[in-house]
C-alpha angles and dihedrals in degrees: 000000000000106000090196097054111116106179130025144151129210145154112253130198126179133206133184112220141163129238095264092054091047090055091052093049092047092057088062097038094053091062094051108027138049131229111263119248086251093040097164120028142156111230126202121193125187108195119208121208144152122280088264095043092244096163095051094044091050090049091052089054088063100231124183089254128031135171137196137178123210144159113231125198132175126219110256092010113107095211135087128206121215105208137190107197124187131179128199128190116245131170103311093335145068115234114213122208120191131188119182147165129206125233134178113252089249092055091045090058089052089052092046092050093048095246094124138015122236089250093054092049094048093044094058093054107030145034092196106133094206091055092046092050092050090047090053090050090052093050092047092049093049092046096044095050099027092234121193133181107273114161136018118212124181139170146158116267132200114193137198130182130201144169122315092022093297111164129183123188134183117206118196140171094033109197136172149178135183101209135067092018105203125134095260136096124250130197090236094059113123128234112230104203122067101171138062096267092074102135123090111209116194127193113199121185143156096216139015122328111261115253094239090059093046089052093046093052092045094050090051093044092240113158131183119256138189104252126157112182093208092041094053093044092048090054090049094050090051090054091048089054092041091237 
């Protein structure tokens, strides 16, 4: 994972697997892929939405185009990304497009508390025109839709990289809360998964899936699924509140 990357596109496919299946897939991956520079990380996402959760609800409806805005932090890394992420349907795939800027944690808190806009924070530290343009897009999106922080989602990630920008990640111990949305863990945070298939495997690529991976998934009866972390957790929080 390139922490400095600001804009990128890729095809993304998701799979729900158990620990035994992960072990089988890893035996093949380790012969063909390398551990990412940030091989093991703890990822925190604060999702912003309207008062009525319009962005998440639209995403659940599986439209041709969907958009989300989130703040992403990493455990032990004193920086926070502000990310606009869009997905568009293509032939048999969804193509994800991400634009993001990087803030210090101190500046992120100023942004979160409404003390400064993204544009103001980027302007004081950078003359990079791409960053400034993305910051302006973020401010416009938040203003146009009146987005506010709504749900925190975090998990442990294990990452591998391969040829032709192939990337495979395993996300485990998915937890969430919808109050006091800071990038920290709390004892009251809730675990999402209750069954054995509690690992989210994601395959991210900028071309076709390599044949060895197609064969590995087929032999292990692993099939892609529609699974949005924030979408599933939103649905669960509605049930918990009997909404």
